[in-house]
Coordinates of C-alpha atoms and ligand atoms in Angstrom, one line a residue:
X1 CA -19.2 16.5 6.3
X2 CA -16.3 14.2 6.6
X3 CA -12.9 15.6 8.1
X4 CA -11.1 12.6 5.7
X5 CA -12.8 13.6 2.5
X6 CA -11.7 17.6 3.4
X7 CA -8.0 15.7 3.9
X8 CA -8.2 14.0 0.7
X9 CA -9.6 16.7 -1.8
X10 CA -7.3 19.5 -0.1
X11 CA -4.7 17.6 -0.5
X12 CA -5.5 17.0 -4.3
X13 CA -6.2 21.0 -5.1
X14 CA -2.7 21.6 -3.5
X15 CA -0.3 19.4 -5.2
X16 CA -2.8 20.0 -8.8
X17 CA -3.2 24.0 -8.5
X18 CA 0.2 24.3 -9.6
X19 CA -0.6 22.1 -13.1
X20 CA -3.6 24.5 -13.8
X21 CA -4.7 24.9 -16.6
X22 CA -5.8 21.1 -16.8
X23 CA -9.0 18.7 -16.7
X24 CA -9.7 16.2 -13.9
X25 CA -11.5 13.3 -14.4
X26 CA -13.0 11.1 -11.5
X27 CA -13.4 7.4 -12.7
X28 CA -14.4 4.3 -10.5
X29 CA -16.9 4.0 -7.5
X30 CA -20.9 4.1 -8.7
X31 CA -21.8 7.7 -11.0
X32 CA -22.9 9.1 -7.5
X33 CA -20.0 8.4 -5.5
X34 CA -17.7 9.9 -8.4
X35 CA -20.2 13.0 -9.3
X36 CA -20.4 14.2 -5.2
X37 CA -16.6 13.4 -4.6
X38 CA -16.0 15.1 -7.8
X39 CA -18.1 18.7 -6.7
X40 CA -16.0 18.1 -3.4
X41 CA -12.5 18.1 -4.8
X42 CA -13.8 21.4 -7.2
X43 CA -14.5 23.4 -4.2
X44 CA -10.9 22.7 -2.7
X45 CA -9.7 24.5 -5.1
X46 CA -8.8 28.3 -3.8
X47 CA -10.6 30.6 -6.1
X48 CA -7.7 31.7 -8.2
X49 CA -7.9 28.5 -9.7
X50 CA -11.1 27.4 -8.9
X51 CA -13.2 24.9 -11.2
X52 CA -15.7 25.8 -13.4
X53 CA -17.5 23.4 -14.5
X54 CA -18.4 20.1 -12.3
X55 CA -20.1 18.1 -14.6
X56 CA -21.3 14.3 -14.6
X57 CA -19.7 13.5 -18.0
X58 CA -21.4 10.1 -19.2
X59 CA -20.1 8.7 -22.5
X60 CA -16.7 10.6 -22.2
X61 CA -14.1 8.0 -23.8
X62 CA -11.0 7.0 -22.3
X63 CA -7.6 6.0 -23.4
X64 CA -8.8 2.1 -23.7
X65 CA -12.5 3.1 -24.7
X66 CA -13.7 3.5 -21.2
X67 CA -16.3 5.4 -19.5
X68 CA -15.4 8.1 -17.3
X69 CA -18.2 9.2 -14.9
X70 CA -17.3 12.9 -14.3
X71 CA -15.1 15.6 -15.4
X72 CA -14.0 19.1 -13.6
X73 CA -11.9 21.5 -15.6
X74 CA -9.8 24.2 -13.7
X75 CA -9.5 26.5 -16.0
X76 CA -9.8 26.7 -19.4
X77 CA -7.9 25.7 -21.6
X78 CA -7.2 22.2 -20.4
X79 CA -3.7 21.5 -21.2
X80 CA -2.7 18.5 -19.0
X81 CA -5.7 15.6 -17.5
X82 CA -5.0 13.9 -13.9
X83 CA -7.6 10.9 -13.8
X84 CA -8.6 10.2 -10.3
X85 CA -9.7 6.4 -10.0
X86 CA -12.0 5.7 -7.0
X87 CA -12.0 2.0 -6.1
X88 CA -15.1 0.4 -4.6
X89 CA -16.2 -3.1 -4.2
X90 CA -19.2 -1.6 -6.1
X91 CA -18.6 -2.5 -9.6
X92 CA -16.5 -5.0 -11.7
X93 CA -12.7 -5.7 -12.2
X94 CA -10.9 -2.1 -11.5
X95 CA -8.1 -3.6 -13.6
X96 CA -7.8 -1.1 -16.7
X97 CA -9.2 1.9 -14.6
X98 CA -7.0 1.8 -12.5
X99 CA -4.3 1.6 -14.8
X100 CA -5.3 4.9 -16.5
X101 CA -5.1 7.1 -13.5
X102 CA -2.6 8.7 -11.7
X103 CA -4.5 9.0 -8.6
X104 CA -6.1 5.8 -6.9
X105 CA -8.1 6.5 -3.7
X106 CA -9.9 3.6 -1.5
X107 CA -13.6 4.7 -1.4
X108 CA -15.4 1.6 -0.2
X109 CA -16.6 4.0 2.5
X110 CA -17.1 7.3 0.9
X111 CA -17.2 8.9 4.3
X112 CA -13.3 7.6 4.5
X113 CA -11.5 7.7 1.6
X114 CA -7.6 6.5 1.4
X115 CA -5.1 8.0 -1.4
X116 CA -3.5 4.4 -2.0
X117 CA -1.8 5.3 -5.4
X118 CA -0.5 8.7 -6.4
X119 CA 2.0 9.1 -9.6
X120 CA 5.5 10.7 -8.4
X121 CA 5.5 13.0 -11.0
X122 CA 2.1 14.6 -8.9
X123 CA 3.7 14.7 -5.4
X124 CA 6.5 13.3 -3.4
X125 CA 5.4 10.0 -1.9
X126 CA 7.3 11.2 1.4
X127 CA 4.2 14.2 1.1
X128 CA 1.6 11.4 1.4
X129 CA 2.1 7.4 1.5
X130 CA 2.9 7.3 5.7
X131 CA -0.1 9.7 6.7
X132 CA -2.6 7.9 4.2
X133 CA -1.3 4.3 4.9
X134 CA -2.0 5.2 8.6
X135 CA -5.5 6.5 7.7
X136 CA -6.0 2.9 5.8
X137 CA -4.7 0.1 8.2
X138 CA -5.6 2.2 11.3
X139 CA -9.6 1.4 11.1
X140 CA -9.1 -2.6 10.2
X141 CA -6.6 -3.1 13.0
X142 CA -9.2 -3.9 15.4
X143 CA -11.2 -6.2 13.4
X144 CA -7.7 -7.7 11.6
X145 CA -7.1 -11.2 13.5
X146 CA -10.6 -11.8 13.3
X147 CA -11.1 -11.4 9.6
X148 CA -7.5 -13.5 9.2
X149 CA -6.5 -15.2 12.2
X150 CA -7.2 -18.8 10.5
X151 CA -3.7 -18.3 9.3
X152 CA -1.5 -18.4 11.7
X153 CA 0.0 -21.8 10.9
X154 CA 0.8 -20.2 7.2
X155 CA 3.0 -17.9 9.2
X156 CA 4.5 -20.4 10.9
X157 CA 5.3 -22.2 7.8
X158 CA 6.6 -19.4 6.2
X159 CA 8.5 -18.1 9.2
X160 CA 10.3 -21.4 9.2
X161 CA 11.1 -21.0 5.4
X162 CA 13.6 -18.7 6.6
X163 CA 15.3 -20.9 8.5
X164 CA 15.9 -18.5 11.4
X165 CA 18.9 -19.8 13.6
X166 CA 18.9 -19.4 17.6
X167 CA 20.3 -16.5 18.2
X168 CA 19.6 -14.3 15.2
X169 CA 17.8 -11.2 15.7
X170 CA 14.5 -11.3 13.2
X171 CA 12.8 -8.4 12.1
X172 CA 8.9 -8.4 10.9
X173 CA 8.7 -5.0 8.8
X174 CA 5.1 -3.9 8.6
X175 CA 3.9 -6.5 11.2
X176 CA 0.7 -5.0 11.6
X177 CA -1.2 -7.4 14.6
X178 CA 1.6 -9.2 15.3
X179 CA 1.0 -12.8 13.4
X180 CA 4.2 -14.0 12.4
X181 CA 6.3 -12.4 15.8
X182 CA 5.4 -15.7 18.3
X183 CA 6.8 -18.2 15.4
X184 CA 9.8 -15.8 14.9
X185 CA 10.8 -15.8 19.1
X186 CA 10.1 -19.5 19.1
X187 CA 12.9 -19.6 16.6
X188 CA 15.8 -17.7 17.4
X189 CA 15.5 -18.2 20.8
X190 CA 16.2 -16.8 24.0
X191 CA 19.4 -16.2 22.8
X192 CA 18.3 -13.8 19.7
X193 CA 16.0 -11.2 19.4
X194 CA 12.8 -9.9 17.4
X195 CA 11.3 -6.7 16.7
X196 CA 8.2 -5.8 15.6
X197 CA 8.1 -2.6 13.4
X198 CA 4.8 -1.2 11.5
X199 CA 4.2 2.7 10.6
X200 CA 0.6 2.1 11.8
X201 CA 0.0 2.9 16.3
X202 CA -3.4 0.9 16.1
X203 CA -1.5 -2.7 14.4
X204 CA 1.0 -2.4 17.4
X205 CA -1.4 -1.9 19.9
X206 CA -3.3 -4.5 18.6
X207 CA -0.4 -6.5 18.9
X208 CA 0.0 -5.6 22.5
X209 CA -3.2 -6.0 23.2
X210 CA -2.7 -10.0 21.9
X211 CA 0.8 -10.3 24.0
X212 CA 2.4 -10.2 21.5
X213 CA 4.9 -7.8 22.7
X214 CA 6.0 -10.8 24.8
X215 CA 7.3 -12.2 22.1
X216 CA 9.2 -9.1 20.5
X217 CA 9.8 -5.5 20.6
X218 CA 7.2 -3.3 18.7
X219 CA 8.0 -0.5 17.3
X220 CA 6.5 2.0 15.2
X221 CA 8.7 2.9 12.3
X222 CA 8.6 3.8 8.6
X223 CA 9.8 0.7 6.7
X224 CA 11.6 2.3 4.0
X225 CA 13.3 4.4 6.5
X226 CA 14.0 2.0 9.3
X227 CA 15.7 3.1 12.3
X228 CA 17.9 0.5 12.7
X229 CA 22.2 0.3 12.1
X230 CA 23.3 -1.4 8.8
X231 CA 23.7 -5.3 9.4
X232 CA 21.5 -5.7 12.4
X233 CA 19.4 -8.9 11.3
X234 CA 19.8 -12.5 10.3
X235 CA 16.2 -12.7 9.0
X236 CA 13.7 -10.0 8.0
X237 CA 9.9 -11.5 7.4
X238 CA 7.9 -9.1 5.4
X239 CA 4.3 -10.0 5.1
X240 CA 1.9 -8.0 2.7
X241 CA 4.1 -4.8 2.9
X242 CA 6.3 -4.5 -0.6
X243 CA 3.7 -4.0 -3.1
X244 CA 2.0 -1.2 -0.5
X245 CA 5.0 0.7 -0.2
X246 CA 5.2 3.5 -3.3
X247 CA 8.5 2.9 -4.5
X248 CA 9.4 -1.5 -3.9
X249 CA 12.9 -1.2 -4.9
X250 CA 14.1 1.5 -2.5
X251 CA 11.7 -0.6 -0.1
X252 CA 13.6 -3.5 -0.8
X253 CA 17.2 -2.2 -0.5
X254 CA 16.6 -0.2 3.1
X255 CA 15.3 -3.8 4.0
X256 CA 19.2 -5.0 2.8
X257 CA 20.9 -2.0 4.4
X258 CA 19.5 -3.4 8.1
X259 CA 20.7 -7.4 7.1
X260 CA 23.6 -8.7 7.7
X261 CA 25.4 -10.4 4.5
X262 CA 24.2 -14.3 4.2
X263 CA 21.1 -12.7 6.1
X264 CA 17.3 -13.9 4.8
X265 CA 14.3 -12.3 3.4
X266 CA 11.0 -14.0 3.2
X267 CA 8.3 -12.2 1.6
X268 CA 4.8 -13.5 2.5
X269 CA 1.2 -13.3 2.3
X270 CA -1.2 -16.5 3.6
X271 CA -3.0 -16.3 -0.5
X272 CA -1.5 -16.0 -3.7
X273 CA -1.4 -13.2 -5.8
X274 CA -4.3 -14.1 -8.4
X275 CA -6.5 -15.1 -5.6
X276 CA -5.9 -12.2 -4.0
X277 CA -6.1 -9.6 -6.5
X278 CA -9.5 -11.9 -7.5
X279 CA -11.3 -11.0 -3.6
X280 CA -10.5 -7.3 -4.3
X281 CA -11.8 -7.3 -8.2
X282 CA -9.0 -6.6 -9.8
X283 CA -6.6 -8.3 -12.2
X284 CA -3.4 -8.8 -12.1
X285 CA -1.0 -7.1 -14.2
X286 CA 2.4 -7.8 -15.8
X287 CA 4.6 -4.6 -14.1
X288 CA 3.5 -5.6 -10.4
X289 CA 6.7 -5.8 -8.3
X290 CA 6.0 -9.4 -6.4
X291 CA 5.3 -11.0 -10.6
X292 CA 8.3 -13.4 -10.4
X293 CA 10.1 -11.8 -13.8
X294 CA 9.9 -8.4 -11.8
X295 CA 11.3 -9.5 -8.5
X296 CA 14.1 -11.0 -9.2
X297 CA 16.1 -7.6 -11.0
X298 CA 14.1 -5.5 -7.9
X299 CA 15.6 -8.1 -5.9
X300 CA 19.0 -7.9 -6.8
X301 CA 19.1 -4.6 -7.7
X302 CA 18.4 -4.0 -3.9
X303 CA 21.3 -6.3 -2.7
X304 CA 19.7 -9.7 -3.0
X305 CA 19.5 -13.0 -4.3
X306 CA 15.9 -14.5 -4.9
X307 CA 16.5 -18.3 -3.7
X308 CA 13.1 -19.5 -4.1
X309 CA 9.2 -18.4 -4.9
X310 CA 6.1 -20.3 -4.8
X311 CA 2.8 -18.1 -5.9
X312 CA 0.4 -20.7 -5.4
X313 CA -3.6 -20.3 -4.8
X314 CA -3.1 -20.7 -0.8
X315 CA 0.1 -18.5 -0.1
X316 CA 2.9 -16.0 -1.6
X317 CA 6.3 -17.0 -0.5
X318 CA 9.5 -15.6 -2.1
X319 CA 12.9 -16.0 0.1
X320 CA 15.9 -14.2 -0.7
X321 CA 19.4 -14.1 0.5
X322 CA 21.5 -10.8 1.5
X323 CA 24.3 -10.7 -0.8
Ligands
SAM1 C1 -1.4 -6.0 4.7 S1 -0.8 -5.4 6.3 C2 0.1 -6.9 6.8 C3 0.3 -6.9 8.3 C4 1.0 -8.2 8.8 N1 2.3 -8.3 8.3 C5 0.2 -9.4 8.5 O1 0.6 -10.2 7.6 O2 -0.8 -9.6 9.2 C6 0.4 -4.3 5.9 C7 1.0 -3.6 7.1 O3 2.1 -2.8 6.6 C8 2.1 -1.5 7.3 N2 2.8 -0.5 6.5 C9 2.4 0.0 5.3 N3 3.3 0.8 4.9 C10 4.3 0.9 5.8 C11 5.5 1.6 6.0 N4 5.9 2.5 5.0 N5 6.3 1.4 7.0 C12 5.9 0.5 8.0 N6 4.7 -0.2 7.9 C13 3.9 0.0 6.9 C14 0.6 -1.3 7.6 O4 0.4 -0.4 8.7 C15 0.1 -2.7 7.9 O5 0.1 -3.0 9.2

């Protein structure tokens, strides 16, 4: 029996025992994957509250028309419905499934599944988004240059989009392996400084492990908590790390609070958005934080100025300005 699916469903009964009476509805993965971790998250339950009916519910309609694939109701009556969404590369575009829920868990390996979405109104993201984003990145770190090394000169690219001056200091929040921290050291200098800061122990010492460390300090930190003074950097690189974190704009303004004014964001990823969200199946949607309409107010809301954005097939580059 898997330790992770134990974390997962325990977690669950806890933070929905308090909503009982209501009806939870696994969605997503293939009709076995949802009926088995269905029957697992009933039996987290503690008996006061425990479900009583587990039940592979074919045919039950959703808010769009949808099919859910099983249904558990702590007891009866049922006045409030969680829908738990389990995303696998299994099936078709998880677009308007995942919409519907309020609880999205990674379960392209059912022995290791990953809360990646939970709605604040169910629990604190500080109860949940560090422990589970750990449990996420921590298994692909090893494998992670491999599977995207070919894009180091993207970094590069995009690293010199911020036009990073000798002697800044440059920060690369949620640098996983490392990719962008050689380009960012070549820039500022010996004169300037760059630090390396992911939540994840297995990026950094992945990053170690590839030198990396020569070419800044790593450290492992919380990026929407980052343990740094107010108006510490010149530059602050963010690749692939605002639309994982739960809450972008808060995200975005702890990532002004550490720049200095005139300072530079550059938000990055080495594909564009609809390519991207195309390899994982899903499709993208008109409230996601990095859709140009959205990041601008996020942006300036947070204390910046969005001074350019390119969303093309091949890369993701928006650079802002500390105000
Ligand atoms: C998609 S990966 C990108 C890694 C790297 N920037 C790259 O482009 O190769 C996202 C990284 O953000 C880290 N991360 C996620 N949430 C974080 C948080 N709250 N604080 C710090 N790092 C976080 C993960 O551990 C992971 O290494």
């Amino acid at each position: 029996m898997s330790q992770r699916v134990t974390e997962v469903t325990a977690f669950l009964a806890e933070i929905l025992t308090p909503r009982a009476p209501l009806t939870v509805i696994v969605d997503g993965g293939d009709h076995g994957a949802a009926t088995r971790f269905a029957a697992r998250l009933a039996a987290a339950f503690p008996p006061s509250a425990r479900a009583w009916n587990v039940d592979a519910v074919l045919g039950l309609t959703g808010p769009s028309g949808g099919m859910f694939d099983s249904a558990l109701n702590v007891l009866e009556p049922a006045a409030d419905r969680v829908i738990v969404y389990l995303r696998s590369g299994g099936r078709g575009p998880a677009g308007a499934g995942e919409q519907r829920a309020q609880v999205v868990i990674d379960n392209n390996d059912p022995q290791w599944p990953v809360i990646r979405q939970l709605h604040p109104r169910l629990a604190d993201p500080d109860r949940w988004h560090l422990s589970e984003s750990q449990a996420f990145f921590a298994p692909r770190a090893a494998g992670w240059d491999a599977k995207f090394g070919d894009d180091l000169p993207a970094y590069a690219m995009a690293v010199e989009a911020a036009g990073p001056e000798p002697g800044d200091v440059a920060l690369d929040v949620g640098c996983g392996t490392g990719r962008a921290l050689p380009a960012l050291a070549a820039a500022v200098g010996p004169s300037g400084r760059v630090i390396g800061l992911d939540c994840t122990l297995d990026m950094l010492a992945e990053a170690r492990a590839k030198g990396r460390n020569q070419a800044a300090a790593l450290i492992q930190a919380d990026a929407r908590h980052l343990p740094l003074p107010d108006a510490t950097a010149g530059v602050v690189f963010a690749a692939g790390l605002v639309h994982h974190l739960p809450d972008p704009a808060a995200g975005l303004a702890e990532l002004a609070r550490v720049t200095r004014p005139g300072g530079r964001l550059v938000l990055f990823h080495p594909t564009g958005r609809a390519t991207l969200a195309a390899r994982h199946g899903r499709e993208l949607t008109a409230d996601e934080p990095l859709d140009e309409k959205n990041l601008g107010p996020l942006l300036t809301g947070a204390g910046w100025s969005l001074t350019s954005y390119d969303d093309a097939d091949d890369r993701f580059l928006a650079v802002a300005a500390r105000l």
